[in-house]
């Protein structure tokens, strides 16, 4: 029996070694692949000189339209250049001659379905204007977390009876002419469902912090309606986009109040751009195919837009690692001072959010849909990061949140109440008989600030985010108080939460960020 046991173990190690070798071999093979042009000579000229001249012509004919800040992301159409090239040029004109080390292009999949976002990890993408190398560092960062974002070739490569995806490819010559050399992160969304959108947007927002990067969302608008209907549908898209209202855009698409084949890429870009400090979106140009052909009976809509981070925006300072000095007691003027939470929430606001969170859980259990109602103040419509924590008999029963301010606070609470109750993988979904014994706590987060000196962390005031490579862990301020931790233990435990050695916060290259939170619960507010 002992011999058989050893043999089984040996076989197990052999299988693991073989599997690992095969995976490594597959990865090495993929990294050698050059994705060749699929639609050169069809959607745009295949001759390099003619192609460059045509793009230069479009750029010259586009008005400059002052950005008034840093362009973080573009929304750009992907039809044949004869139809949408001039519209696309309005966005690319804004970034002409700017330097971006990395450009992320997100496109829908027109050629095949798969239930994730496919990030090409090959050697390069090739166009008639030359090869564009892949930024493997960013590819690795965004594909090592959520399973909905994978390093893969689906949606990118073509052959046999499968035509090549055009929506990503047509953006590349414009980028090559407008900004010159850059590294590419090409992403095709096989599934544009809400989970994939949030997974991709959040992964990009985290990975691109502090980097010279641009995001391009590739989309056309309404398809094959008469001119009047097309303009009505496209008008809804432009209104939500121009308002930088990602949640409103997603809802309008779901209700079919508007149309866009790249609605998912656009929403993901909006989430990431807001995490990267963009605070507004400008619609630069809109047209449809009828403007070119003269046939307005069945048209396709095109849009160009830019998401912009205004100069002096807090996250622009964060990118440069410049942290505003604080005037709090015990802090030296001019030092790196963590933020203090000033949420502006009234007691009425807090009671509304806690009641809303409980209604969300009850409604979800009943299989209904939640009606938020009219919030008591405009503060609840402002984008805020936040967590919803559930406790049963004083013990944690679920806790999930948005770190960054990617949604209005009421929507954050709705999403996170549902997620904490039913999607926290550490616990089974909440059942109806548990609800009376569950207490709800909400944490509304301040902006996140990077620090260089861990001694500035105030236990009980600050939450901590530790990032090293692709690993990231977060603990809320109240956790340290509940467990009686000192500062070093709090840092150790945040590292452990990230899957890192406890002392990783002491090592060079580990990023430490802090935030504060306005924490309130049903018990504190005497709602239970």
Coordinates of C-alpha atoms in Angstrom, one line a residue:
X1 CA 0.0 0.0 0.0
X2 CA 2.8 2.4 0.8
X3 CA 4.5 1.8 -2.6
X4 CA 1.2 2.4 -4.3
X5 CA 0.7 5.7 -2.4
X6 CA 4.2 6.9 -3.3
X7 CA 3.5 6.0 -7.0
X8 CA 0.3 7.9 -7.0
X9 CA 2.0 11.0 -5.5
X10 CA 4.8 10.7 -8.1
X11 CA 2.2 10.5 -10.9
X12 CA 0.5 13.5 -9.4
X13 CA 3.7 15.5 -9.5
X14 CA 4.3 14.4 -13.1
X15 CA 0.9 15.5 -14.2
X16 CA 1.3 18.8 -12.5
X17 CA 4.7 19.3 -14.0
X18 CA 3.4 18.3 -17.5
X19 CA 0.4 20.7 -17.1
X20 CA 2.6 23.5 -16.0
X21 CA 5.1 22.9 -18.8
X22 CA 2.2 22.8 -21.3
X23 CA 0.8 26.1 -20.0
X24 CA 4.2 27.7 -20.1
X25 CA 4.8 26.4 -23.7
X26 CA 1.4 27.7 -24.7
X27 CA 2.2 31.1 -23.2
X28 CA 5.7 31.2 -24.9
X29 CA 4.1 30.3 -28.2
X30 CA 1.4 33.0 -27.9
X31 CA 4.0 35.6 -27.1
X32 CA 5.6 35.0 -30.5
X33 CA 2.3 35.6 -32.4
X34 CA 2.0 38.8 -34.6
X35 CA -1.6 39.6 -35.3
X36 CA -1.7 40.6 -38.9
X37 CA -4.1 43.1 -40.5
X38 CA -7.5 41.6 -41.3
X39 CA -9.4 44.5 -42.9
X40 CA -6.6 46.5 -44.6
X41 CA -7.7 47.3 -48.1
X42 CA -11.3 47.0 -47.0
X43 CA -12.1 49.3 -44.1
X44 CA -9.1 51.5 -44.8
X45 CA -6.3 51.7 -47.4
X46 CA -3.8 48.9 -47.4
X47 CA -1.1 51.1 -49.0
X48 CA 0.9 52.8 -46.2
X49 CA 1.5 56.1 -48.0
X50 CA -2.2 56.4 -49.0
X51 CA -3.3 55.4 -45.5
X52 CA -1.2 57.9 -43.8
X53 CA -2.2 60.7 -46.2
X54 CA -5.9 59.9 -45.7
X55 CA -5.6 60.0 -41.9
X56 CA -3.7 63.3 -42.1
X57 CA -6.5 64.7 -44.2
X58 CA -9.1 63.7 -41.7
X59 CA -7.1 65.2 -38.8
X60 CA -6.6 68.4 -40.6
X61 CA -10.3 68.8 -41.3
X62 CA -11.3 68.1 -37.7
X63 CA -11.6 71.1 -35.3
X64 CA -9.2 71.0 -32.4
X65 CA -11.8 71.5 -29.7
X66 CA -10.0 72.4 -26.5
X67 CA -9.7 69.6 -24.0
X68 CA -8.8 71.9 -21.2
X69 CA -7.0 69.0 -19.3
X70 CA -5.5 65.6 -19.9
X71 CA -7.4 63.2 -22.2
X72 CA -7.7 59.9 -20.3
X73 CA -10.0 58.0 -22.7
X74 CA -11.6 58.4 -26.2
X75 CA -14.8 56.9 -27.6
X76 CA -14.3 56.3 -31.3
X77 CA -16.3 54.7 -34.2
X78 CA -15.1 51.7 -36.1
X79 CA -16.8 51.7 -39.5
X80 CA -14.9 51.9 -42.8
X81 CA -13.0 55.2 -42.9
X82 CA -15.1 56.5 -45.7
X83 CA -18.0 56.5 -43.4
X84 CA -16.6 57.2 -39.9
X85 CA -13.0 58.3 -40.4
X86 CA -13.8 62.0 -40.2
X87 CA -15.8 61.6 -37.0
X88 CA -13.0 59.5 -35.4
X89 CA -10.5 62.3 -36.3
X90 CA -12.1 64.7 -33.8
X91 CA -10.9 62.5 -30.9
X92 CA -7.5 61.7 -32.4
X93 CA -6.9 65.4 -33.2
X94 CA -7.1 66.1 -29.4
X95 CA -4.2 63.8 -28.6
X96 CA -2.1 64.5 -31.6
X97 CA 1.6 64.6 -30.7
X98 CA 0.9 63.7 -27.1
X99 CA 3.0 61.0 -25.6
X100 CA 1.4 57.9 -24.2
X101 CA 3.5 54.9 -23.3
X102 CA 0.5 52.6 -23.3
X103 CA -2.8 52.6 -25.3
X104 CA -5.6 50.2 -24.3
X105 CA -8.1 49.6 -27.1
X106 CA -11.4 47.9 -26.1
X107 CA -13.7 46.6 -28.8
X108 CA -16.8 44.5 -29.0
X109 CA -16.6 41.1 -30.8
X110 CA -18.5 41.0 -34.1
X111 CA -17.2 37.6 -35.1
X112 CA -17.6 35.2 -32.1
X113 CA -19.1 34.9 -28.6
X114 CA -17.2 34.1 -25.5
X115 CA -18.1 34.9 -21.9
X116 CA -15.1 37.0 -20.9
X117 CA -12.8 39.8 -22.0
X118 CA -10.0 38.5 -24.2
X119 CA -6.7 40.4 -23.8
X120 CA -4.2 39.6 -26.5
X121 CA -0.8 38.6 -25.1
X122 CA 1.0 38.0 -28.4
X123 CA 4.0 39.8 -29.7
X124 CA 2.4 42.6 -31.5
X125 CA -0.4 43.9 -33.8
X126 CA 0.6 44.7 -37.3
X127 CA -0.9 47.4 -39.6
X128 CA 0.3 48.8 -42.9
X129 CA 2.1 51.5 -40.9
X130 CA 4.1 49.0 -38.9
X131 CA 4.2 46.7 -35.8
X132 CA 2.8 47.8 -32.5
X133 CA 4.3 45.9 -29.5
X134 CA 2.1 44.5 -26.8
X135 CA 2.6 45.9 -23.2
X136 CA 2.9 42.6 -21.4
X137 CA 3.3 44.2 -18.0
X138 CA -0.2 45.7 -18.2
X139 CA -1.6 42.5 -19.8
X140 CA -0.3 40.5 -16.8
X141 CA -1.6 43.0 -14.3
X142 CA -5.2 42.9 -15.6
X143 CA -5.4 39.2 -16.3
X144 CA -4.2 37.8 -13.0
X145 CA -7.3 38.7 -11.0
X146 CA -10.9 38.3 -12.1
X147 CA -11.6 35.3 -14.3
X148 CA -13.7 37.5 -16.6
X149 CA -10.6 39.2 -17.9
X150 CA -8.2 36.6 -19.5
X151 CA -5.0 36.5 -21.6
X152 CA -6.3 34.9 -24.8
X153 CA -6.4 35.1 -28.6
X154 CA -10.2 34.7 -29.1
X155 CA -11.6 37.6 -30.9
X156 CA -8.2 38.6 -32.2
X157 CA -6.9 35.9 -34.5
X158 CA -8.7 34.7 -37.6
X159 CA -8.5 32.1 -40.3
X160 CA -10.5 29.5 -42.1
X161 CA -14.1 30.6 -42.3
X162 CA -13.8 33.2 -39.5
X163 CA -13.2 36.7 -40.6
X164 CA -11.0 39.0 -38.5
X165 CA -12.4 41.5 -36.0
X166 CA -12.3 45.0 -37.4
X167 CA -13.5 47.1 -34.5
X168 CA -10.1 47.1 -32.7
X169 CA -7.9 47.1 -35.8
X170 CA -9.3 50.3 -37.4
X171 CA -8.3 52.4 -34.4
X172 CA -4.6 51.5 -34.7
X173 CA -3.6 53.4 -37.8
X174 CA -5.2 56.6 -36.4
X175 CA -3.2 56.1 -33.2
X176 CA 0.0 55.5 -35.1
X177 CA -0.4 58.7 -37.1
X178 CA -1.6 60.8 -34.1
X179 CA 0.9 59.8 -31.4
X180 CA 3.6 57.7 -33.0
X181 CA 5.2 55.0 -31.0
X182 CA 3.4 53.3 -28.1
X183 CA 2.7 49.9 -26.6
X184 CA -0.7 48.3 -27.0
X185 CA -3.1 46.4 -24.8
X186 CA -5.7 45.0 -27.2
X187 CA -9.0 43.8 -25.6
X188 CA -12.0 42.2 -27.3
X189 CA -15.1 41.9 -25.1
X190 CA -16.9 38.6 -26.0
X191 CA -19.5 39.3 -23.3
X192 CA -20.7 42.9 -22.6
X193 CA -22.7 42.0 -19.5
X194 CA -22.5 44.0 -16.3
X195 CA -20.1 41.7 -14.6
X196 CA -17.6 41.8 -17.4
X197 CA -17.9 45.5 -17.7
X198 CA -17.2 46.1 -14.1
X199 CA -14.4 43.6 -13.9
X200 CA -12.6 45.1 -16.9
X201 CA -13.1 48.7 -15.9
X202 CA -11.9 48.1 -12.4
X203 CA -8.9 46.1 -13.5
X204 CA -7.8 48.8 -15.9
X205 CA -8.4 51.6 -13.4
X206 CA -6.1 49.8 -10.9
X207 CA -3.4 48.8 -13.4
X208 CA -3.0 52.1 -15.1
X209 CA -2.6 54.3 -11.9
X210 CA 0.3 56.6 -12.3
X211 CA 1.0 55.6 -15.9
X212 CA 1.1 57.6 -19.2
X213 CA -1.8 55.7 -20.7
X214 CA -4.8 56.2 -23.0
X215 CA -8.0 54.1 -23.2
X216 CA -9.9 53.9 -26.5
X217 CA -13.4 52.5 -26.5
X218 CA -14.5 51.4 -30.0
X219 CA -18.2 51.7 -30.8
X220 CA -20.7 52.6 -33.4
X221 CA -24.2 53.7 -32.4
X222 CA -27.6 52.8 -33.7
X223 CA -27.9 50.5 -36.7
X224 CA -30.2 50.5 -39.6
X225 CA -32.9 52.9 -38.5
X226 CA -34.3 55.9 -40.4
X227 CA -32.5 59.2 -39.8
X228 CA -35.1 60.6 -37.3
X229 CA -35.2 57.4 -35.1
X230 CA -31.4 57.1 -35.3
X231 CA -30.9 60.6 -34.0
X232 CA -33.3 60.0 -31.2
X233 CA -31.5 56.8 -30.1
X234 CA -28.1 58.3 -30.5
X235 CA -29.2 61.4 -28.6
X236 CA -29.8 59.3 -25.5
X237 CA -26.3 57.8 -25.8
X238 CA -24.7 61.2 -26.2
X239 CA -26.6 62.7 -23.3
X240 CA -25.5 59.9 -20.9
X241 CA -22.0 59.9 -22.2
X242 CA -21.7 63.7 -22.1
X243 CA -23.0 63.6 -18.5
X244 CA -20.3 61.1 -17.6
X245 CA -23.2 58.9 -16.3
X246 CA -21.9 55.3 -16.7
X247 CA -24.8 53.9 -14.7
X248 CA -27.4 55.8 -16.7
X249 CA -25.8 54.7 -20.0
X250 CA -25.8 51.1 -18.9
X251 CA -29.5 51.3 -17.9
X252 CA -30.4 53.1 -21.2
X253 CA -28.7 50.4 -23.2
X254 CA -30.4 47.6 -21.2
X255 CA -33.8 49.3 -21.7
X256 CA -33.0 49.7 -25.4
X257 CA -33.5 53.4 -25.1
X258 CA -30.3 53.7 -27.1
X259 CA -28.0 51.4 -29.1
X260 CA -24.3 50.8 -29.4
X261 CA -22.4 47.7 -30.5
X262 CA -19.6 48.8 -28.2
X263 CA -21.7 49.8 -25.2
X264 CA -19.7 47.5 -22.9
X265 CA -16.3 48.9 -24.0
X266 CA -17.6 52.4 -23.5
X267 CA -19.0 51.7 -20.0
X268 CA -15.8 49.9 -19.0
X269 CA -13.7 52.9 -20.3
X270 CA -15.9 55.2 -18.2
X271 CA -15.3 53.2 -15.0
X272 CA -11.6 53.1 -15.6
X273 CA -11.3 56.7 -16.6
X274 CA -13.1 57.9 -13.5
X275 CA -10.8 55.8 -11.4
X276 CA -7.9 57.5 -13.2
X277 CA -9.2 61.0 -12.3
X278 CA -11.3 61.9 -15.3
X279 CA -14.1 64.2 -14.1
X280 CA -15.9 65.0 -17.3
X281 CA -16.7 63.8 -20.8
X282 CA -17.0 65.9 -23.9
X283 CA -18.9 64.7 -27.0
X284 CA -16.8 66.0 -29.9
X285 CA -18.7 65.0 -33.0
X286 CA -21.7 62.9 -34.1
X287 CA -22.8 61.9 -37.6
X288 CA -24.4 58.9 -39.4
X289 CA -23.8 57.1 -42.6
X290 CA -26.6 59.1 -44.3
X291 CA -24.4 62.2 -44.1
X292 CA -22.0 60.4 -46.5
X293 CA -24.3 58.3 -48.7
X294 CA -27.3 60.6 -48.8
X295 CA -29.5 57.6 -48.1
X296 CA -31.3 58.4 -44.7
X297 CA -33.7 55.5 -44.8
X298 CA -31.3 53.1 -43.0
X299 CA -28.3 54.6 -41.3
X300 CA -25.5 53.7 -38.7
X301 CA -24.5 56.3 -36.1
X302 CA -21.0 57.4 -35.2
X303 CA -19.6 59.3 -32.3
X304 CA -16.3 60.8 -31.1
X305 CA -15.9 61.7 -27.4
X306 CA -13.2 62.4 -24.9
X307 CA -13.0 61.7 -21.1
X308 CA -10.9 64.4 -19.5
X309 CA -9.0 64.9 -16.2
X310 CA -8.9 68.6 -15.4
X311 CA -5.7 70.2 -14.3
X312 CA -5.3 70.1 -10.5
X313 CA -7.8 67.3 -10.1
X314 CA -6.9 65.2 -7.0
X315 CA -6.0 62.1 -8.9
X316 CA -3.7 64.0 -11.3
X317 CA -1.7 65.0 -8.1
X318 CA -1.9 61.3 -7.1
X319 CA -0.3 60.2 -10.4
X320 CA 2.7 62.4 -9.7
X321 CA 2.9 61.1 -6.1
X322 CA 2.3 64.6 -4.8
X323 CA 0.1 64.5 -1.7
X324 CA -1.6 67.7 -0.4
X325 CA -0.3 68.8 2.9
X326 CA -2.7 68.7 5.8
X327 CA -3.3 70.9 8.8
X328 CA -4.4 68.2 11.2
X329 CA -3.1 68.2 14.8
X330 CA 0.3 66.5 15.1
X331 CA 1.2 66.8 11.4
X332 CA 4.1 68.8 10.0
X333 CA 3.2 71.4 7.4
X334 CA 4.3 70.3 4.0
X335 CA 4.4 66.6 4.9
X336 CA 2.5 63.8 3.3
X337 CA -0.8 64.0 5.1
X338 CA -3.6 61.4 4.7
X339 CA -7.1 62.7 4.0
X340 CA -9.8 63.3 6.5
X341 CA -13.3 62.2 5.6
X342 CA -15.8 65.0 5.1
X343 CA -18.7 63.2 3.3
X344 CA -21.3 65.9 3.8
X345 CA -23.9 63.2 4.7
X346 CA -26.6 64.2 7.1
X347 CA -28.3 61.8 9.5
X348 CA -31.3 61.7 7.2
X349 CA -29.0 60.7 4.3
X350 CA -27.4 57.9 6.4
X351 CA -30.8 56.6 7.5
X352 CA -32.0 56.6 3.8
X353 CA -28.9 54.6 2.7
X354 CA -29.2 52.0 5.5
X355 CA -32.9 51.5 4.8
X356 CA -32.2 51.3 1.1
X357 CA -29.6 48.5 1.7
X358 CA -32.0 46.5 3.7
X359 CA -34.8 46.9 1.1
X360 CA -32.3 45.8 -1.6
X361 CA -31.6 42.5 0.2
X362 CA -35.3 41.8 0.9
X363 CA -36.3 42.6 -2.6
X364 CA -33.7 40.4 -4.1
X365 CA -34.8 37.5 -2.0
X366 CA -38.4 38.1 -3.2
X367 CA -37.3 38.2 -6.8
X368 CA -38.5 41.8 -7.4
X369 CA -36.8 44.9 -8.6
X370 CA -35.8 47.8 -6.3
X371 CA -37.2 51.3 -6.7
X372 CA -34.7 53.7 -5.1
X373 CA -37.0 56.6 -4.8
X374 CA -36.0 60.2 -4.4
X375 CA -32.8 60.7 -2.3
X376 CA -33.1 63.3 0.4
X377 CA -30.1 65.3 -0.8
X378 CA -28.0 65.8 -3.9
X379 CA -24.9 64.4 -2.1
X380 CA -26.3 60.9 -2.6
X381 CA -26.1 61.3 -6.3
X382 CA -22.4 62.2 -6.2
X383 CA -19.9 59.4 -7.2
X384 CA -18.5 57.9 -4.0
X385 CA -16.5 54.8 -3.1
X386 CA -18.2 52.7 -0.4
X387 CA -18.6 49.3 1.3
X388 CA -21.6 47.5 2.7
X389 CA -20.8 45.2 5.6
X390 CA -23.3 42.6 7.0
X391 CA -22.9 41.1 10.5
X392 CA -24.9 38.3 12.1
X393 CA -24.8 38.0 15.8
X394 CA -21.8 40.3 15.8
X395 CA -19.8 38.2 13.3
X396 CA -19.0 39.1 9.7
X397 CA -21.5 37.8 7.2
X398 CA -20.4 39.6 4.1
X399 CA -18.5 42.7 3.0
X400 CA -18.0 44.0 -0.6
X401 CA -17.4 47.5 -1.9
X402 CA -16.1 49.8 -4.6
X403 CA -12.7 51.3 -3.6
X404 CA -13.0 54.2 -6.1
X405 CA -15.8 56.6 -6.8
X406 CA -17.1 55.0 -9.9
X407 CA -20.8 55.4 -9.3
X408 CA -23.3 57.7 -7.5
X409 CA -23.4 56.8 -3.8
X410 CA -27.0 55.5 -4.0
X411 CA -26.1 53.1 -6.8
X412 CA -22.9 52.0 -5.0
X413 CA -25.0 51.1 -1.9
X414 CA -27.6 49.2 -4.1
X415 CA -24.9 47.2 -5.9
X416 CA -22.8 46.5 -2.8
X417 CA -25.8 45.5 -0.5
X418 CA -26.7 42.9 -3.1
X419 CA -23.1 41.8 -3.6
X420 CA -22.4 41.5 0.2
X421 CA -25.5 39.4 0.7
X422 CA -25.3 37.1 -2.3
X423 CA -21.9 37.3 -3.9
X424 CA -19.3 37.3 -1.2
X425 CA -17.4 34.1 -2.0
X426 CA -16.4 33.6 1.6
X427 CA -20.0 33.0 2.6
X428 CA -23.1 31.2 1.3
X429 CA -25.8 33.6 0.0
X430 CA -28.0 35.1 2.7
X431 CA -31.3 33.4 3.3
X432 CA -34.7 34.9 4.2
X433 CA -34.7 33.5 7.7
X434 CA -31.3 35.2 8.4
X435 CA -32.3 38.7 7.4
X436 CA -33.9 39.6 10.8
X437 CA -30.6 38.7 12.6
X438 CA -28.4 40.7 10.2
X439 CA -27.1 44.2 11.0
X440 CA -26.0 46.5 8.2
X441 CA -23.1 48.8 8.2
X442 CA -22.1 51.3 5.5
X443 CA -18.6 52.8 4.9
X444 CA -18.4 55.9 2.6
X445 CA -14.8 56.3 1.5
X446 CA -12.7 59.4 1.0
X447 CA -10.4 59.7 -2.0
X448 CA -7.4 57.4 -1.9
X449 CA -3.9 58.8 -1.2
X450 CA -0.5 57.2 -1.6
X451 CA 1.9 57.6 1.3
X452 CA 5.6 56.9 1.7
X453 CA 5.8 56.9 5.5
X454 CA 3.7 54.2 7.2
X455 CA 4.0 56.0 10.5
X456 CA 1.5 58.5 9.3
X457 CA -1.3 55.9 9.4
X458 CA -3.7 56.6 12.2
X459 CA -5.3 53.4 13.5
X460 CA -9.1 53.9 13.7
X461 CA -9.0 56.8 11.2
X462 CA -7.4 55.3 8.1
X463 CA -8.1 52.2 6.0
X464 CA -5.2 50.7 4.2
X465 CA -4.6 49.4 0.6
X466 CA -1.5 47.4 0.0
X467 CA -0.4 46.7 -3.6
X468 CA 2.6 44.7 -4.8
X469 CA 2.7 43.4 -8.4
X470 CA -0.7 42.0 -9.2
X471 CA -1.7 41.5 -5.5
X472 CA -3.9 44.0 -3.8
X473 CA -5.5 43.9 -0.3
X474 CA -7.7 46.3 1.5
X475 CA -8.9 46.6 5.1
X476 CA -11.4 49.2 6.3
X477 CA -10.6 51.5 9.2
X478 CA -12.9 49.9 11.7
X479 CA -11.3 46.4 11.3
X480 CA -8.2 47.5 13.2
X481 CA -10.4 48.8 16.1
X482 CA -12.5 45.6 16.2
X483 CA -9.5 43.4 16.5
X484 CA -7.4 45.6 18.7
X485 CA -4.5 45.9 16.3
X486 CA -1.7 48.4 16.4
X487 CA -0.4 50.1 13.3
X488 CA 2.2 47.4 12.4
X489 CA -0.3 44.5 12.9
X490 CA -2.8 46.4 10.7
X491 CA -0.2 46.7 7.9
X492 CA 0.7 43.0 8.4
X493 CA -2.9 41.9 8.1
X494 CA -3.5 44.0 5.0
X495 CA -0.6 42.3 3.4
X496 CA -2.0 38.9 4.3
X497 CA -5.4 39.9 2.9
X498 CA -3.5 40.6 -0.4
X499 CA -2.0 37.1 -0.4
X500 CA 1.5 38.6 0.4
X501 CA 3.9 37.9 3.3
X502 CA 3.0 39.8 6.4
X503 CA 6.1 42.0 6.2
X504 CA 5.7 42.9 2.5
X505 CA 4.8 46.5 3.4
X506 CA 8.4 47.0 4.5
X507 CA 9.8 45.9 1.2
X508 CA 10.8 48.4 -1.6
X509 CA 8.3 48.4 -4.4
X510 CA 5.2 47.8 -2.2
X511 CA 2.6 50.6 -2.6
X512 CA 0.8 51.8 0.5
X513 CA -2.4 53.8 0.1
X514 CA -4.7 55.1 2.7
X515 CA -8.2 56.4 2.9
X516 CA -10.7 57.4 5.7
X517 CA -14.3 56.5 5.9
X518 CA -17.6 57.7 7.3
X519 CA -18.9 54.6 9.0
X520 CA -22.4 54.2 10.2
X521 CA -24.7 51.3 11.0
X522 CA -28.3 50.4 11.8
X523 CA -27.3 49.9 15.4
X524 CA -25.5 53.3 15.6
X525 CA -28.5 55.0 14.0
X526 CA -30.9 53.1 16.3
X527 CA -32.8 51.7 13.3
X528 CA -32.8 48.2 15.0

